[in-house]
Every structure is written in C-alpha cells, then in structure tokens.
Coordinates of C-alpha atoms in Angstrom, one line a residue:
M24 CA 0.0 0.0 0.0
P25 CA 1.2 3.6 -0.6
T26 CA 2.5 5.5 2.4
L27 CA 2.5 9.1 3.5
H28 CA 5.8 10.0 5.3
L29 CA 5.4 12.8 7.8
L30 CA 8.8 14.5 8.2
L31 CA 8.6 16.1 11.7
D32 CA 11.4 17.1 14.0
G33 CA 13.9 15.2 11.9
Q34 CA 12.0 11.9 12.1
D35 CA 10.2 10.0 9.4
L36 CA 6.8 9.0 10.6
P37 CA 5.1 6.7 8.1
H38 CA 1.3 6.4 7.7
T39 CA -0.1 3.7 5.4
V40 CA -2.9 4.9 3.1
Q41 CA -5.5 2.1 3.7
T42 CA -8.8 3.8 2.7
D43 CA -10.2 5.4 -0.3
E44 CA -10.1 8.8 1.5
T45 CA -7.4 9.9 4.0
V46 CA -8.0 13.2 5.7
L47 CA -5.0 15.1 7.0
G48 CA -5.4 17.7 9.7
R49 CA -5.3 18.7 13.4
H50 CA -8.7 17.2 14.3
P51 CA -8.6 13.8 16.2
E52 CA -11.0 12.3 13.7
C53 CA -8.5 12.8 10.8
Q54 CA -6.9 9.6 9.5
L55 CA -3.5 11.3 9.7
Q56 CA -3.6 13.7 12.7
I57 CA -0.9 16.4 12.7
N58 CA -0.5 18.3 16.0
S59 CA 0.5 21.7 14.7
N60 CA -1.3 25.1 15.1
M61 CA -0.2 25.9 11.6
V62 CA -2.3 23.0 10.2
S63 CA -6.1 23.4 9.9
R64 CA -8.5 21.0 11.7
K65 CA -9.3 19.3 8.4
H66 CA -6.5 20.6 6.1
A67 CA -6.4 18.3 3.1
R68 CA -7.3 14.8 1.9
V69 CA -5.8 12.1 -0.3
V70 CA -8.5 10.4 -2.5
K71 CA -8.1 7.1 -4.4
E72 CA -9.6 7.1 -7.9
G73 CA -9.0 3.9 -9.8
G74 CA -5.3 3.2 -9.7
R75 CA -4.2 6.8 -8.9
Y76 CA -4.3 9.1 -5.9
L77 CA -5.4 12.7 -5.8
L78 CA -4.5 15.4 -3.3
E79 CA -7.1 18.1 -2.5
D80 CA -7.1 21.1 -0.2
L81 CA -10.1 21.3 2.2
G82 CA -10.2 25.1 2.5
S83 CA -7.2 25.3 4.9
G84 CA -5.9 28.6 6.3
N85 CA -2.2 28.1 5.2
G86 CA -2.8 26.3 2.0
T87 CA -1.6 22.9 0.6
F88 CA 1.4 22.7 -1.7
L89 CA 2.5 19.9 -4.0
N90 CA 6.1 20.0 -5.1
G91 CA 6.3 23.7 -4.2
K92 CA 3.0 24.8 -6.0
K93 CA -0.1 25.8 -4.2
L94 CA -3.1 23.6 -5.0
E95 CA -6.1 25.3 -6.6
G96 CA -7.9 22.0 -7.1
P97 CA -7.4 18.3 -7.0
A98 CA -4.0 17.1 -8.3
E99 CA -2.6 13.7 -8.9
I100 CA 0.3 12.7 -6.6
K101 CA 3.1 10.3 -7.6
H102 CA 5.9 8.5 -5.9
D103 CA 8.4 10.8 -4.0
D104 CA 6.1 13.9 -4.4
R105 CA 6.5 16.5 -1.7
I106 CA 3.5 17.7 0.1
K107 CA 3.4 20.8 2.4
L108 CA 0.6 21.7 4.8
G109 CA 1.6 25.1 6.0
P110 CA 5.2 24.4 7.3
I111 CA 4.7 20.7 7.7
L112 CA 6.4 18.5 5.1
L113 CA 5.2 15.1 3.9
R114 CA 6.4 12.7 1.2
F115 CA 4.2 10.3 -0.8
E116 CA 5.7 6.9 -1.4
A117 CA 4.1 4.5 -3.9
A118 CA 3.5 0.9 -2.8
E119 CA 5.8 -0.7 -5.3
L120 CA 8.8 1.4 -4.2
G121 CA 8.2 1.3 -0.4
G122 CA 11.1 1.4 2.0
R123 CA 13.4 3.5 0.0
P124 CA 15.0 6.2 2.1
T125 CA 14.2 9.9 1.6
P126 CA 17.0 11.9 0.1
G127 CA 18.2 14.7 2.4
Q128 CA 16.5 13.5 5.5
V129 CA 18.1 13.3 8.9
A130 CA 16.3 10.6 10.9
A131 CA 16.7 9.9 14.6
M132 CA 19.0 6.9 14.6
P133 CA 20.7 4.6 17.0
F134 CA 24.4 3.9 16.5
D135 CA 24.1 0.1 16.1
E136 CA 21.8 -0.1 13.1
G137 CA 22.9 -0.6 9.5
I138 CA 26.6 -0.7 10.3
D139 CA 29.1 -2.4 8.1
D140 CA 32.2 -3.1 10.2
E141 CA 34.4 -4.1 7.3
D142 CA 37.8 -2.4 7.8
D143 CA 38.0 -0.3 4.6
T144 CA 38.9 3.4 4.7
A145 CA 39.4 3.8 1.0
T146 CA 38.0 7.3 0.7
I147 CA 38.5 8.6 4.3
T148 CA 41.2 11.1 3.7
G149 CA 41.8 12.0 7.3
Q150 CA 40.6 12.3 10.9
S151 CA 41.5 14.4 13.8
I152 CA 43.2 13.2 16.9
P153 CA 40.8 12.3 19.8
S154 CA 39.6 15.8 20.7
T155 CA 39.8 17.7 24.0
G156 CA 37.6 20.4 22.5
F157 CA 39.9 22.6 20.4
G158 CA 42.1 20.3 18.3
R159 CA 45.8 20.9 17.7
L160 CA 46.5 24.5 18.7
E161 CA 49.7 24.6 16.5
V162 CA 47.6 24.1 13.3
Q163 CA 46.4 27.3 11.8
P164 CA 46.5 29.3 15.0
Q165 CA 45.6 32.6 13.3
A166 CA 42.6 31.1 11.5
K167 CA 41.4 29.3 14.6
L168 CA 41.6 32.4 16.7
K169 CA 39.7 34.3 14.1
A170 CA 37.0 31.6 13.8
V171 CA 36.7 31.2 17.6
L172 CA 36.3 35.0 18.0
E173 CA 33.8 35.1 15.2
I174 CA 31.6 32.4 16.8
S175 CA 32.0 33.9 20.3
R176 CA 30.8 37.3 18.9
S177 CA 27.8 35.8 17.1
L178 CA 26.7 33.8 20.1
A179 CA 27.4 36.4 22.8
G180 CA 24.4 37.0 25.1
T181 CA 22.2 34.3 23.4
T182 CA 20.1 32.4 26.0
D183 CA 17.5 31.0 23.6
L184 CA 18.9 27.5 22.9
E185 CA 16.7 27.0 19.9
A186 CA 18.0 30.1 18.3
L187 CA 21.6 29.5 19.3
L188 CA 22.2 26.3 17.2
P189 CA 21.1 27.9 13.9
K190 CA 23.5 30.8 14.7
I191 CA 26.3 28.3 15.1
L192 CA 25.6 27.0 11.6
D193 CA 25.4 30.5 10.2
T194 CA 28.8 31.3 11.6
L195 CA 30.3 28.0 10.2
F196 CA 29.1 28.9 6.7
K197 CA 31.1 32.1 7.1
V198 CA 34.2 30.3 8.3
F199 CA 33.8 27.7 5.5
P200 CA 32.4 29.6 2.5
H201 CA 32.3 26.6 0.2
A202 CA 30.1 24.5 2.6
D203 CA 26.7 23.6 1.1
R204 CA 24.9 21.9 3.9
G205 CA 25.2 21.6 7.6
C206 CA 23.4 20.1 10.6
I207 CA 23.8 19.7 14.4
L208 CA 22.6 16.6 16.1
F209 CA 22.4 15.9 19.9
K210 CA 22.3 12.6 21.7
T211 CA 19.2 11.8 23.7
E212 CA 19.1 9.8 27.0
D213 CA 18.2 6.6 25.1
G214 CA 21.2 7.0 22.8
R215 CA 19.5 8.2 19.7
M216 CA 20.8 11.1 17.6
I217 CA 18.2 13.8 17.1
P218 CA 18.8 16.7 14.6
K219 CA 18.4 20.1 16.3
A220 CA 19.3 22.5 13.4
T221 CA 20.0 22.3 9.7
K222 CA 21.1 24.8 7.1
H223 CA 21.4 24.9 3.3
R224 CA 23.3 27.5 1.3
R225 CA 20.7 27.3 -1.5
A226 CA 17.1 27.9 -0.4
S227 CA 15.8 25.6 -3.0
E228 CA 17.3 22.6 -1.3
D229 CA 15.2 20.1 0.7
E230 CA 14.7 21.2 4.3
T231 CA 16.5 18.2 5.8
V232 CA 20.1 16.8 5.7
K233 CA 21.2 13.2 5.9
V234 CA 24.1 11.9 8.0
S235 CA 25.5 8.4 8.1
R236 CA 24.9 6.3 11.2
T237 CA 28.4 4.9 10.8
I238 CA 30.0 8.3 10.8
L239 CA 28.0 9.3 13.8
R240 CA 29.1 6.2 15.6
K241 CA 32.7 6.7 14.9
V242 CA 32.7 10.4 15.9
M243 CA 30.7 9.8 19.1
T244 CA 32.6 6.7 20.3
E245 CA 36.1 7.8 19.4
K246 CA 35.6 11.6 20.1
T247 CA 37.3 12.3 16.8
G248 CA 36.5 14.3 13.7
V249 CA 36.1 12.5 10.4
L250 CA 37.0 13.8 6.9
S251 CA 35.7 12.0 3.9
A252 CA 36.5 12.8 0.3
D253 CA 33.4 11.2 -1.0
A254 CA 31.3 9.5 1.7
A255 CA 28.7 8.1 -0.7
N256 CA 31.4 5.9 -2.3
D257 CA 33.2 5.0 1.0
A258 CA 32.9 1.2 1.4
R259 CA 32.6 1.6 5.2
F260 CA 29.4 3.6 4.7
E261 CA 27.8 1.6 1.9
A262 CA 25.6 -0.4 4.4
S263 CA 24.2 2.7 6.0
E264 CA 20.9 3.5 4.4
S265 CA 21.1 7.0 5.6
I266 CA 23.6 8.1 2.9
S267 CA 22.3 6.2 -0.1
N268 CA 21.1 8.3 -3.1
L269 CA 23.5 11.1 -2.2
T270 CA 26.7 12.3 -3.8
I271 CA 28.6 14.1 -1.0
R272 CA 31.8 15.3 -2.6
S273 CA 33.4 16.1 0.7
M274 CA 32.2 16.1 4.3
M275 CA 33.4 16.8 7.8
C276 CA 31.8 15.6 11.1
V277 CA 33.2 16.5 14.5
P278 CA 32.0 15.9 18.1
L279 CA 30.5 18.5 20.4
L280 CA 32.1 17.9 23.8
S281 CA 30.6 18.8 27.2
L282 CA 32.6 20.5 29.9
D283 CA 33.6 17.1 31.3
G284 CA 34.8 16.0 27.8
E285 CA 31.9 13.7 27.0
P286 CA 30.4 13.9 23.5
V287 CA 26.8 15.3 23.6
G288 CA 26.3 15.7 19.8
V289 CA 28.0 16.4 16.5
I290 CA 28.4 19.1 13.8
S291 CA 28.4 17.9 10.2
I292 CA 29.0 20.0 7.2
D293 CA 29.5 19.0 3.5
T294 CA 30.1 20.5 0.1
Q295 CA 29.1 19.2 -3.3
N296 CA 31.7 21.3 -5.1
P297 CA 34.3 18.8 -6.4
F298 CA 36.8 21.7 -6.8
N299 CA 36.6 22.8 -3.2
Q300 CA 37.0 19.7 -1.1
F301 CA 37.7 19.9 2.6
K302 CA 41.2 19.3 3.8
E303 CA 42.7 18.1 7.1
D304 CA 43.4 21.6 8.1
D305 CA 39.8 22.4 7.6
L306 CA 38.9 19.5 9.8
D307 CA 41.1 20.7 12.6
L308 CA 39.7 24.2 12.2
L309 CA 36.2 22.8 12.5
V310 CA 37.2 20.9 15.7
A311 CA 38.4 24.2 17.2
V312 CA 35.2 26.0 16.2
A313 CA 33.1 23.1 17.5
G314 CA 34.9 23.3 20.8
Q315 CA 33.9 27.0 21.2
A316 CA 30.4 26.3 20.0
A317 CA 30.0 23.5 22.5
M318 CA 31.2 25.8 25.3
S319 CA 28.8 28.5 24.2
Y320 CA 26.0 26.0 24.2
E321 CA 26.9 24.6 27.6
S322 CA 27.2 28.2 29.0
A323 CA 23.8 29.1 27.5
K324 CA 22.3 26.0 29.1
L325 CA 23.8 26.9 32.5
L326 CA 22.5 30.4 32.1
V327 CA 19.0 29.2 31.2
T328 CA 19.1 26.8 34.2
A329 CA 20.1 29.7 36.4
L330 CA 17.3 31.9 35.1
E331 CA 14.8 29.1 35.6
K332 CA 16.2 28.5 39.1
Q333 CA 15.7 32.2 39.9
K334 CA 12.1 32.0 38.6
Q335 CA 11.4 28.9 40.7
D336 CA 12.9 30.7 43.7
R337 CA 10.6 33.6 43.2
E338 CA 7.6 31.3 42.8
M339 CA 8.7 29.4 46.0
G340 CA 8.9 32.7 47.8
I341 CA 5.3 33.5 46.9
A342 CA 4.3 29.9 47.9
M343 CA 6.1 30.5 51.3
D344 CA 4.2 33.7 51.8
V345 CA 0.9 32.0 51.0
Q346 CA 1.6 29.1 53.4
R347 CA 2.7 31.5 56.2
A348 CA -0.6 33.4 55.7
L349 CA -2.5 30.1 56.6
L350 CA -0.8 30.2 60.0
P351 CA -2.1 32.5 62.8
T352 CA -0.2 35.7 63.4
D353 CA -1.9 36.4 66.8
M354 CA -2.6 33.8 69.5
P355 CA -5.6 33.9 71.9
K356 CA -4.9 35.7 75.1
P357 CA -7.4 34.6 77.8
E358 CA -6.7 35.9 81.3
S359 CA -3.9 34.0 83.1
W360 CA -3.1 31.9 80.0
E361 CA -0.2 32.2 77.5
F362 CA -0.1 30.5 74.0
F363 CA 3.1 30.5 72.0
A364 CA 4.0 28.8 68.6
S365 CA 7.0 28.9 66.2
Y366 CA 7.3 27.4 62.8
D367 CA 10.6 26.8 60.8
S368 CA 10.5 24.8 57.6
A369 CA 13.4 22.9 56.3
Q370 CA 12.7 24.2 52.8
A371 CA 10.9 27.2 51.5
V372 CA 7.6 25.5 52.3
G373 CA 6.9 22.6 54.6
G374 CA 4.4 20.2 56.0
D375 CA 4.1 21.2 59.6
Y376 CA 0.9 22.9 60.8
F377 CA -0.5 24.7 63.9
D378 CA -3.5 26.9 64.7
C379 CA -5.0 28.3 67.8
M380 CA -8.3 30.2 68.1
F381 CA -11.4 30.8 70.1
L382 CA -14.4 28.6 69.2
P383 CA -17.5 30.4 68.0
D384 CA -19.0 30.3 71.5
G385 CA -16.2 32.6 72.7
K386 CA -15.6 30.4 75.8
K387 CA -13.2 27.7 74.8
V388 CA -9.9 27.8 73.0
C389 CA -9.1 25.3 70.2
F390 CA -5.5 24.3 69.5
A391 CA -4.5 22.2 66.5
F392 CA -1.1 20.8 65.7
G393 CA 0.1 18.5 62.9
D394 CA 2.9 17.1 60.9
V395 CA 2.5 15.9 57.3
A396 CA 4.5 12.9 56.2
G397 CA 7.4 14.2 54.1
K398 CA 8.5 17.8 53.5
G399 CA 8.7 20.4 50.8
V400 CA 6.0 21.2 48.2
P401 CA 4.0 17.9 48.3
A402 CA 3.7 18.2 52.1
S403 CA 2.9 21.9 51.9
L404 CA -0.1 21.2 49.7
V405 CA -1.5 18.6 52.1
M406 CA -0.9 21.1 54.9
S407 CA -2.9 23.7 53.0
K408 CA -5.8 21.3 52.8
L409 CA -5.6 20.4 56.5
S410 CA -5.6 24.1 57.4
T411 CA -8.8 24.7 55.4
V412 CA -10.5 21.6 56.8
V413 CA -9.7 22.4 60.5
T414 CA -10.9 26.0 60.1
I415 CA -14.2 25.0 58.5
T416 CA -14.8 22.1 60.9
T417 CA -14.2 24.1 64.1
Q418 CA -16.7 26.7 63.1
F419 CA -19.6 24.2 63.2
V420 CA -18.5 21.5 65.6
N421 CA -17.9 22.1 69.4
D422 CA -17.3 18.5 70.3
V423 CA -13.6 17.5 70.0
Q424 CA -14.2 13.9 69.2
K425 CA -16.7 14.7 66.4
A426 CA -14.3 17.4 65.1
A427 CA -11.4 14.9 64.9
C428 CA -13.5 12.3 63.1
R429 CA -14.8 14.8 60.6
I430 CA -11.4 16.2 59.9
N431 CA -10.1 12.7 59.4
D432 CA -12.9 11.8 57.0
Q433 CA -12.2 15.0 54.9
M434 CA -8.5 14.2 54.8
C435 CA -9.3 10.7 53.6
T436 CA -11.3 12.1 50.7
K437 CA -9.1 12.1 47.6
A438 CA -6.0 11.5 49.8
V439 CA -2.6 11.0 48.2
E440 CA -1.1 7.6 49.1
G441 CA 1.6 7.9 51.7
R442 CA 0.7 11.5 52.6
F443 CA -0.9 11.0 56.1
V444 CA -0.8 13.5 58.9
T445 CA 0.0 13.0 62.6
F446 CA -2.3 15.5 64.3
I447 CA -3.6 16.7 67.7
I448 CA -6.7 18.8 68.3
G449 CA -7.8 20.0 71.7
F450 CA -10.3 22.2 73.4
I451 CA -9.5 24.2 76.6
D452 CA -11.8 25.9 78.9
P453 CA -9.7 28.8 80.3
D454 CA -12.0 29.3 83.3
T455 CA -11.7 25.8 84.7
G456 CA -8.5 24.6 83.0
D457 CA -10.3 21.5 81.6
M458 CA -8.7 20.2 78.4
E459 CA -10.2 17.6 76.0
A460 CA -7.8 16.4 73.2
V461 CA -7.7 13.8 70.5
N462 CA -4.3 12.4 69.4
C463 CA -4.2 11.2 65.8
G464 CA -0.9 9.4 65.6
H465 CA 1.3 12.2 67.0
M466 CA 3.7 12.1 69.9
P467 CA 2.1 12.3 73.4
L468 CA 1.5 15.8 75.0
M469 CA 4.3 16.7 77.3
I470 CA 3.2 18.5 80.5
R471 CA 5.5 20.2 83.0
K472 CA 3.9 20.2 86.4
V473 CA 4.4 22.9 89.0
D474 CA 7.1 20.9 90.8
G475 CA 9.0 20.5 87.5
T476 CA 8.3 16.9 86.9
I477 CA 7.4 15.8 83.4
E478 CA 4.2 13.9 82.5
E479 CA 3.6 12.6 79.0
I480 CA -0.1 11.9 78.5
G481 CA -2.3 10.3 75.8
E482 CA -0.1 7.4 74.8
A483 CA -3.0 4.9 75.4
E484 CA -5.4 7.1 73.5
V485 CA -3.3 7.6 70.4
G486 CA -5.2 6.7 67.2
L487 CA -4.4 6.4 63.5
P488 CA -3.0 9.5 61.7
L489 CA -5.3 11.5 59.5
G490 CA -5.9 10.2 56.0
V491 CA -5.3 6.5 56.8
M492 CA -8.8 5.1 57.5
E493 CA -12.1 6.8 57.0
G494 CA -14.6 6.5 59.9
Y495 CA -11.9 5.7 62.5
P496 CA -13.3 6.1 66.1
Y497 CA -10.9 8.3 68.0
D498 CA -10.6 8.3 71.8
V499 CA -10.7 11.5 73.8
L500 CA -8.1 12.4 76.4
K501 CA -9.3 14.5 79.3
R502 CA -7.2 16.4 81.8
R503 CA -7.4 19.5 83.9
L504 CA -4.4 21.9 83.6
E505 CA -3.6 23.3 87.0
P506 CA -2.2 26.8 87.6
G507 CA 1.6 26.8 86.8
E508 CA 1.4 23.8 84.4
T509 CA 2.8 24.0 80.9
V510 CA 1.9 21.9 77.8
V511 CA 4.5 21.3 75.1
L512 CA 3.7 20.0 71.6
Y513 CA 6.5 19.5 69.0
T514 CA 7.2 17.8 65.7
D515 CA 9.9 15.2 65.1
G516 CA 12.1 18.0 63.6
V517 CA 12.9 18.9 67.3
S518 CA 13.6 15.5 68.7
E519 CA 15.4 14.2 65.6
A520 CA 17.5 17.3 64.9
M521 CA 21.1 16.4 64.2
N522 CA 24.5 17.9 64.8
P523 CA 27.5 17.6 62.4
N524 CA 28.4 14.3 64.0
S525 CA 24.9 13.0 63.2
D526 CA 23.9 12.8 66.8
L527 CA 20.2 13.2 67.6
Y528 CA 18.9 15.9 69.8
G529 CA 16.7 13.3 71.5
M530 CA 13.9 13.2 74.0
D531 CA 16.0 13.2 77.1
R532 CA 17.5 16.5 76.3
L533 CA 14.1 18.0 75.5
R534 CA 12.6 16.7 78.8
E535 CA 15.5 18.1 80.8
L536 CA 15.1 21.5 79.2
V537 CA 11.4 21.5 79.9
H538 CA 12.0 20.4 83.5
S539 CA 14.4 23.3 84.1
S540 CA 12.0 26.0 82.7
V541 CA 9.9 28.5 84.7
A542 CA 6.4 27.4 85.5
G543 CA 3.7 28.6 83.2
K544 CA 6.0 30.8 81.0
A545 CA 5.0 29.5 77.5
E546 CA 6.8 32.0 75.3
D547 CA 10.1 31.8 77.2
L548 CA 10.1 28.0 77.1
G549 CA 9.2 27.9 73.4
K550 CA 12.0 30.3 72.4
T551 CA 14.4 28.4 74.7
I552 CA 13.7 25.1 73.1
L553 CA 14.2 26.5 69.6
A554 CA 17.4 28.2 70.6
D555 CA 18.7 25.0 72.2
V556 CA 17.9 23.0 69.0
R557 CA 19.8 25.5 66.9
K558 CA 22.8 25.4 69.3
F559 CA 22.9 21.6 69.3
A560 CA 22.8 21.5 65.4
S561 CA 26.0 23.7 65.3
G562 CA 25.3 25.0 61.9
R563 CA 24.2 21.7 60.3
A564 CA 21.4 22.2 57.8
Q565 CA 17.9 21.6 59.1
N566 CA 16.7 18.2 57.7
D567 CA 13.1 18.5 58.8
D568 CA 10.5 21.1 59.7
I569 CA 10.7 22.3 63.3
T570 CA 7.4 23.4 64.9
I571 CA 6.8 24.0 68.6
M572 CA 3.6 25.0 70.5
V573 CA 3.6 25.8 74.2
I574 CA 0.5 26.4 76.3
G575 CA 1.0 27.8 79.8
R576 CA -1.5 28.5 82.6
G577 CA -0.3 31.2 85.0
A578 CA 0.6 30.2 88.6

C-alpha cells in the first residue's frame, strides 16, 4: 500500500494509506492527525480514484502545496512527491517502491543499526586526533583564533537554545564559505541522535540533511572528527541506508564535547563542489570551532538553568508567603493563659501545621497541631488542605471527638497515598482549665507540672494518623491543667534534629530542658527550646520542619 511519510522534528513518521479517503489535519477524527497550530482542523485529503491518488485542499488557512506549487484544485500525486501543509512537510511513497530512504532526511538513529564493520577506509582522507575540544593548537592558530572570535561574537548573550544552534551553523558557513549543507545533532538519554538544526546555502534545497549512522558512531565513540573525500562511495558507509542516493563530494563531522569531555552531539557540514573539497586543516579548524560552539551552548544551558532557578525561587517565595498566611499571626490571650507557637520549615515551604483560636461560642480555645509525612512542596499542599478543613470544621463542631472524626474523613477524601498527617486537636476551657484532646498518631503531649516533673499523657489514646482510615473512632483524652502547668507540643524536627556528628537531639535533652523551665511561661520556654535545638545543630542544615507549640497556665 502507498505511504505518506510525515517529516517532523527530523523523524520519518510513516502512515499507510489504507482507505479510499485519507483526511490530513489537526482534528482527532482525521486519519492522519498532525499536532500543529499551523495545520487546519481538516486541512487536506488524499483520495483514491481507480489506480491513482489525488491530493485536494479542504479550504485550509495556510494552503496545501504539491512540489512547491499551491493547490487550486485536486491534483494527482506520484511517488516521491513533496506535500506541504503550511510548514509541515510530507512525502508520498508509492506501494511498489516502499522502503526507499528519503534523500536529504536526517532521521533519529541509534548507533548500532545498519553498520558495516568491514575495515575499509578507501575514501576517508583524514581524521582528527581524539579531541579535547579545540584540536591541535599549533595548526592554523591565526585562522582558529579568528574563527573562535567570530563564533564567540555571534553567540554572545544568546540564551535561547533553539536560536543558538542555527547561529552556530550561520557562523560555520562564514568560516567555510564553500560549505553547502550543515546540521547539528544531539544525543538523547536513550542513545538516539536527534537533529536540532539544519542549514542549506541554497534555499531551493530540501529542508533536511542526511548523516551516516556509521560516521556518527565513529565520531561519538572515538571523540574524533572524520573527513571523507566522497562519503557516498566509501565502502565503510555503503551499508548505511542514511547516505544512499547522495553524492557528498566532501564532508566533515566532529563531536561536540561537554565541559567534562563527553560527546553530547555532532556538527556535520559537507560540500558538493568537487573543486573545493575539505582538507585536514579544515577538519582541525572545525574541531576548534566546534569546541567553542560546545562551550557557548553549555554556557547558555547553564544560564538558562540559572534563570529558571531564579524564577522557581521567586515562585517558591510566593508559595512560602501563601503558606505562612495560613498560620495564625496572633494567638488567643485569655486571662492567666499564654499561648506560643513557632514554625521553621526545612525548605521554602513545609508540611508542619499549627493553629489556635477561640471557638464560635467565645468560651473555649481550640488548638490544632500537625505534621504531614514528608516535606517540601508535596507536604505543603497537604498542609494547606488540612488548614482549610480544620478552620471550617471548628466553626460548626464544638465536640472535640466529632471534630477529629470529621477532619479525618475529609483528609481521607481524595487522599494521596503515603501523605498521612499526625495530628492533635484539643479544646481548653480557660475558666476551669479543663482540656479535652484527640491524638491522631502524634507524639504524646508533654506536661510540665508545678514541681518541675514531666508527664507525657495520651499514649494509650493515640489513634491512627489523619488520612489513613475513613470513619476511624478516636478516643478522647481529658485532663485539667492546674495553675503553673505548661503543655508542650512538638514535631519530630525537634527530637530528631542532628549535629555535624549525626547525633540526635533526643527526647532526654528535651525533657531536661522543659524540666528546668519557669512554671507557666510559655513564650520563654518555646524560644528556649528553639534556641537549644539551633545550638545543638551547630550549623548543620535543618533536615526536617521544626514546629513548637507551648501552652502555659499562669501560677
């Protein structure tokens, strides 16, 4: 059957014409869908009439061209005819001649296909030494300096990587005025060579350029440039389909080396002028120019990466401000009570959470404290959801057990696997000191009594973290806070903080610090704990979010 070959991004994408009518366009219903804004939804069609095929435009915006001429009505297409839909190029291949390669096309190609390993270098007239980037400096030093300055000047300040590569080819055509065609290919992660830029000295030439797989393999594996007097007749390259039907009089192909000396791509230029063939000095000059081009490309990539990093940092700064806005700026201040909280994320945003507010009845104070599994952006998104759920729930529910159950059910809805939350919610009556709390998988509450002894409560009542099981029945912890007692809540960023020797801060040190504090002074104790953690870390980078809440009842 005949085939339409879509030549897109250097790749040959074949489509077999199996029906009497094949519609080409952007719409998903088209038999050959082309994802390009320059192509109309239903751009053109190929119709079979008897033993021939007709091409017809369907009122497209950018027109349909056959062999360079715009269609005004149906026209017969034959083998190897060129079809253009706006800027998109296709080739029609008749059934009886299927499989023949397209002249001038650079296809994405692996190194190990179509290679003839016979040791015959009959027409290879030279090759460069394994390159370190700039070839032999003693060869044509004046010409090399001029070429390197020329390409440096033309590429200076360019950060658009797509625009930089064509500029490299433009400069090479100035350095080698007898070059007819050129292309730049880069290696992908899966080892394929993808063309990124092509250039022809004559505008009437086909838009694509063809390069031998074998030449590419030699250049990339040996890090050496190749000079061939007539690659089409070189016995080493006869088995490579990618150069058949061509008559390359003279060609050069050199590697593009990264800053660490590894080949990331190639530059290939050729001439069809038999009177101006490339020489070994030209090859060494191209190696030098390619070295500067590769450095310019790597520098542009680093600059683009730096600019993207700056943009991400600005966006993360905005995200940090948004997350901080979800946390309370002022704490409740009932008479004889003190509430304090501090939040320090390991990254710009984090997964720790706290809130403290009066309930709608104005009598009880609600405190909420949580730690999302993980840190960074994913944890911060879960934390944002938790903040919203807690705020809404506490406006309508004044029973701590029902509040915990509803919050858990909401966090289970559309929960992300592995993103559970350890959480504590409690209600305190400031007049009586009565506290009711529910512990959802978090560390027990630490209470400093008036005599300085430490009591950790709620271990028996600890339930599952939020987001693990919908409908989980949580137990309620009840305790009256006496005058002079202090409650401490903390995330594992405190107890698991590490110093440069990887020693843990630990629970014993935290208990001793709380024991030695002043009774009922919440803010002083909270700041002391944070300062002690920082002192213990001795400058080591914070590896987890650190959040502390301290509630103190005056003596």
